[in-house]
Structures are given as structure tokens and as C-alpha cells.
mmCIF file of C-alpha atoms in Angstrom:
data_model
loop_
_atom_site.group_PDB
_atom_site.id
_atom_site.type_symbol
_atom_site.label_atom_id
_atom_site.label_comp_id
_atom_site.label_asym_id
_atom_site.label_seq_id
_atom_site.Cartn_x
_atom_site.Cartn_y
_atom_site.Cartn_z
ATOM 1 C CA MET A 1 -5.951 25.627 134.585
ATOM 2 C CA LYS A 2 -8.239 27.948 132.670
ATOM 3 C CA LEU A 3 -11.498 26.574 131.283
ATOM 4 C CA ASN A 4 -13.390 27.743 128.237
ATOM 5 C CA ASP A 5 -17.189 27.975 128.165
ATOM 6 C CA ASP A 6 -17.939 24.544 126.656
ATOM 7 C CA GLU A 7 -15.576 22.863 129.130
ATOM 8 C CA ARG A 8 -17.189 24.701 132.043
ATOM 9 C CA GLU A 9 -20.685 23.704 130.907
ATOM 10 C CA VAL A 10 -19.860 19.978 130.826
ATOM 11 C CA LEU A 11 -17.886 20.054 134.071
ATOM 12 C CA LEU A 12 -20.526 21.996 135.990
ATOM 13 C CA ALA A 13 -23.167 19.435 134.991
ATOM 14 C CA GLU A 14 -20.893 16.507 135.897
ATOM 15 C CA VAL A 15 -19.953 17.947 139.298
ATOM 16 C CA ALA A 16 -23.602 18.755 140.063
ATOM 17 C CA GLN A 17 -24.521 15.145 139.274
ATOM 18 C CA ALA A 18 -21.655 13.874 141.461
ATOM 19 C CA LEU A 19 -22.723 16.138 144.329
ATOM 20 C CA ASP A 20 -26.203 14.599 144.185
ATOM 21 C CA GLN A 21 -24.725 11.083 144.398
ATOM 22 C CA VAL A 22 -21.963 11.285 147.030
ATOM 23 C CA ARG A 23 -22.760 10.734 150.688
ATOM 24 C CA SER A 24 -19.335 11.312 152.233
ATOM 25 C CA PRO A 25 -19.052 14.751 153.854
ATOM 26 C CA GLU A 26 -15.426 15.001 152.664
ATOM 27 C CA ALA A 27 -16.439 14.248 149.075
ATOM 28 C CA LYS A 28 -19.265 16.789 149.248
ATOM 29 C CA VAL A 29 -16.794 19.453 150.397
ATOM 30 C CA ALA A 30 -14.280 18.510 147.674
ATOM 31 C CA TYR A 31 -16.911 18.592 144.932
ATOM 32 C CA GLY A 32 -18.324 21.840 146.308
ATOM 33 C CA GLU A 33 -14.873 23.445 146.075
ATOM 34 C CA LEU A 34 -14.461 21.996 142.583
ATOM 35 C CA MET A 35 -17.859 23.430 141.554
ATOM 36 C CA THR A 36 -16.816 26.881 142.770
ATOM 37 C CA ALA A 37 -13.516 26.683 140.890
ATOM 38 C CA ILE A 38 -15.181 25.558 137.654
ATOM 39 C CA ASP A 39 -17.787 28.295 137.977
ATOM 40 C CA THR A 40 -14.992 30.895 138.084
ATOM 41 C CA GLY A 41 -13.356 29.311 135.020
ATOM 42 C CA GLU A 42 -10.073 28.547 136.773
ATOM 43 C CA VAL A 43 -9.258 25.179 138.382
ATOM 44 C CA GLY A 44 -6.394 25.315 140.870
ATOM 45 C CA GLU A 45 -4.059 22.553 142.016
ATOM 46 C CA ASP A 46 -6.078 22.139 145.218
ATOM 47 C CA VAL A 47 -9.057 20.657 143.306
ATOM 48 C CA VAL A 48 -7.314 18.837 140.453
ATOM 49 C CA GLU A 49 -7.521 15.427 142.151
ATOM 50 C CA PRO A 50 -11.339 15.281 142.348
ATOM 51 C CA LEU A 51 -11.516 16.720 138.816
ATOM 52 C CA GLN A 52 -9.238 13.966 137.460
ATOM 53 C CA ALA A 53 -11.236 11.263 139.236
ATOM 54 C CA LEU A 54 -14.555 12.652 137.995
ATOM 55 C CA LEU A 55 -13.314 12.862 134.403
ATOM 56 C CA GLU A 56 -11.771 9.384 134.479
ATOM 57 C CA VAL A 57 -15.029 7.793 135.608
ATOM 58 C CA GLY A 58 -17.155 9.831 133.201
ATOM 59 C CA LEU A 59 -14.925 9.216 130.194
ATOM 60 C CA GLU A 60 -14.196 5.523 130.889
ATOM 61 C CA SER A 61 -17.848 4.672 131.509
ATOM 62 C CA GLY A 62 -19.065 6.588 128.448
ATOM 63 C CA ARG A 63 -21.382 8.658 130.649
ATOM 64 C CA ILE A 64 -20.035 12.003 129.451
ATOM 65 C CA ARG A 65 -20.608 11.090 125.798
ATOM 66 C CA ARG A 66 -24.116 9.722 126.528
ATOM 67 C CA VAL A 67 -25.162 12.796 128.470
ATOM 68 C CA HIS A 68 -23.240 15.569 126.693
ATOM 69 C CA THR A 69 -22.771 14.094 123.164
ATOM 70 C CA ALA A 70 -19.471 13.868 121.313
ATOM 71 C CA HIS A 71 -18.797 17.595 121.733
ATOM 72 C CA GLY A 72 -19.081 17.313 125.496
ATOM 73 C CA GLU A 73 -16.801 14.297 125.470
ATOM 74 C CA MET A 74 -14.203 16.213 123.444
ATOM 75 C CA ALA A 75 -14.374 19.103 125.916
ATOM 76 C CA ALA A 76 -13.883 16.697 128.832
ATOM 77 C CA GLN A 77 -10.969 15.012 127.057
ATOM 78 C CA ARG A 78 -9.293 18.394 126.507
ATOM 79 C CA VAL A 79 -9.563 19.163 130.210
ATOM 80 C CA TYR A 80 -8.345 15.690 131.212
ATOM 81 C CA ALA A 81 -5.317 16.075 128.933
ATOM 82 C CA ARG A 82 -4.289 19.125 131.006
ATOM 83 C CA THR A 83 -4.426 17.283 134.334
ATOM 84 C CA PRO A 84 -1.296 15.610 135.751
ATOM 85 C CA ARG A 85 -2.536 12.083 134.947
ATOM 86 C CA GLY A 86 -3.661 13.212 131.499
ATOM 87 C CA ARG A 87 -0.235 14.715 130.786
ATOM 88 C CA ALA A 88 1.468 11.532 132.067
ATOM 89 C CA ALA A 89 -0.720 9.401 129.784
ATOM 90 C CA ARG A 90 0.125 11.604 126.792
ATOM 91 C CA GLU A 91 3.855 11.411 127.563
ATOM 92 C CA ALA A 92 3.700 7.611 127.885
ATOM 93 C CA THR A 93 1.858 7.395 124.572
ATOM 94 C CA GLU A 94 4.456 9.594 122.896
ATOM 95 C CA GLY A 95 7.212 7.255 124.150
ATOM 96 C CA VAL A 96 5.414 4.215 122.762
ATOM 97 C CA ASN A 97 4.874 5.987 119.433
ATOM 98 C CA GLU A 98 8.602 6.745 119.230
ATOM 99 C CA ALA A 99 9.365 3.064 119.773
ATOM 100 C CA LEU A 100 6.849 2.088 117.096
ATOM 101 C CA GLN A 101 8.335 4.596 114.646
ATOM 102 C CA ALA A 102 11.705 2.925 115.156
ATOM 103 C CA LEU A 103 10.147 -0.199 113.617
ATOM 104 C CA GLU A 104 9.380 1.587 110.355
ATOM 105 C CA GLY A 105 10.904 -0.327 107.462
ATOM 106 C CA HIS A 106 11.375 -3.507 109.502
ATOM 107 C CA VAL A 107 9.765 -6.734 108.361
ATOM 108 C CA ILE A 108 7.069 -7.768 110.816
ATOM 109 C CA GLN A 109 7.362 -11.482 111.481
ATOM 110 C CA GLU A 110 5.104 -11.848 114.507
ATOM 111 C CA LEU A 111 2.053 -10.044 115.886
ATOM 112 C CA SER A 112 0.060 -11.319 118.827
ATOM 113 C CA VAL A 113 -2.142 -10.062 121.638
ATOM 114 C CA SER A 114 -2.315 -11.747 125.032
ATOM 115 C CA VAL A 115 -4.358 -11.198 128.187
ATOM 116 C CA GLN A 116 -2.351 -9.850 131.117
ATOM 117 C CA GLY A 117 -4.970 -10.089 133.871
ATOM 118 C CA PRO A 118 -8.194 -8.142 134.268
ATOM 119 C CA ASN A 119 -8.275 -5.161 131.915
ATOM 120 C CA GLY A 120 -4.702 -5.767 130.820
ATOM 121 C CA TYR A 121 -3.387 -6.797 127.424
ATOM 122 C CA ALA A 122 -0.001 -7.102 125.783
ATOM 123 C CA LEU A 123 0.822 -6.645 122.115
ATOM 124 C CA SER A 124 3.925 -8.472 120.917
ATOM 125 C CA LEU A 125 5.555 -7.161 117.745
ATOM 126 C CA GLY A 126 8.378 -9.278 116.378
ATOM 127 C CA THR A 127 10.453 -7.973 113.475
ATOM 128 C CA ASP A 128 13.480 -9.141 111.575
ATOM 129 C CA GLN A 129 15.598 -7.101 114.025
ATOM 130 C CA GLY A 130 13.991 -7.679 117.428
ATOM 131 C CA LYS A 131 10.868 -7.796 119.521
ATOM 132 C CA LEU A 132 8.760 -5.139 121.222
ATOM 133 C CA LEU A 133 6.206 -5.947 123.912
ATOM 134 C CA LEU A 134 3.603 -3.243 124.644
ATOM 135 C CA ARG A 135 1.343 -3.345 127.701
ATOM 136 C CA PHE A 136 -2.184 -1.857 127.665
ATOM 137 C CA ASP A 137 -4.128 -1.564 130.920
ATOM 138 C CA ARG A 138 -5.940 0.922 133.153
ATOM 139 C CA GLN A 139 -2.673 2.790 133.701
ATOM 140 C CA GLY A 140 -2.327 3.364 129.956
ATOM 141 C CA VAL A 141 0.048 2.031 127.349
ATOM 142 C CA ARG A 142 3.729 1.432 127.951
ATOM 143 C CA ILE A 143 6.696 -0.509 126.674
ATOM 144 C CA GLN A 144 7.041 -3.674 128.736
ATOM 145 C CA SER A 145 10.192 -5.005 127.051
ATOM 146 C CA VAL A 146 12.465 -4.593 124.073
ATOM 147 C CA GLU A 147 14.696 -7.287 122.588
ATOM 148 C CA VAL A 148 17.241 -6.403 119.940
ATOM 149 C CA GLY A 149 18.636 -8.981 117.552
ATOM 150 C CA GLY A 150 17.196 -12.118 116.129
#
């Protein structure tokens, strides 16, 4: 994956910070290879895994926004969206949005949110024509169940 200058700037700083923190020799090697790839502006498949992990932690914790402002966060989000897990999350979201669009024009009769364990929530949407249960957790958003009919 090719990186533009603002993406490279944020990623180089994040990898440098990670290199200072990790103690595992394997992690140091992985982040060193990632640093080299980012410096060249092209991240290959061989270093995507540590890149994904680094971005997930930095974005979820809010660290990237705190350190690099909103522009840095947007750059990191653009890169994450091009990783395999970022693409999978986008595809899952698109599927949920399609299901929600199918509810357009229906009369909503029930809306509720429930806890589904640590960091997991479900949104129940009941209409005059059925029920849709959406799950939100660390793995993203997905359709948990669909019931048709009343």
C-alpha cells in the first residue's frame, strides 16, 4: 500500500514511539521492518499485521488524535481503512447499512439497546414488518438476527 506524506509522518512517529516501548526482540524486528517500509512510502503485505495492530491501539485509545491532532487521526484512519481488517470492517458496515436501508418507510415500534458482555452492545429495531438485531463490539458492527413478520 502506498502512503502519502501526511500518512507517513504520523506512522513514522507512531512506530518510533512503539519501538521505544517494546521489549520483545521479535516485536523490535517487526517494528523496525515496518519503519523501513513506511520510510520508503510503500507498506508491503509482510508488515501489514504490525501496522494494523499499531493503528488499532492508537485509534481506539485516542492516542493518535491526542498526539497528532484530528488531521493525524484522519490520516491514520485512511491507512487503517486500506488494511485487511479495515476493509473487512468497512464491508461489514456496508452490509448493516443495507439492512437498515431496507427498513426505510417502516413504522418503528421498538428500539432498545442491551449489554452483550464487556464492550459489546446490541441494538434491537422492531418495525411493523419484523425485527433486526445489530451487534456492536470490538469486532465491529454486524447483523445478529433478522425476523420477518409480526
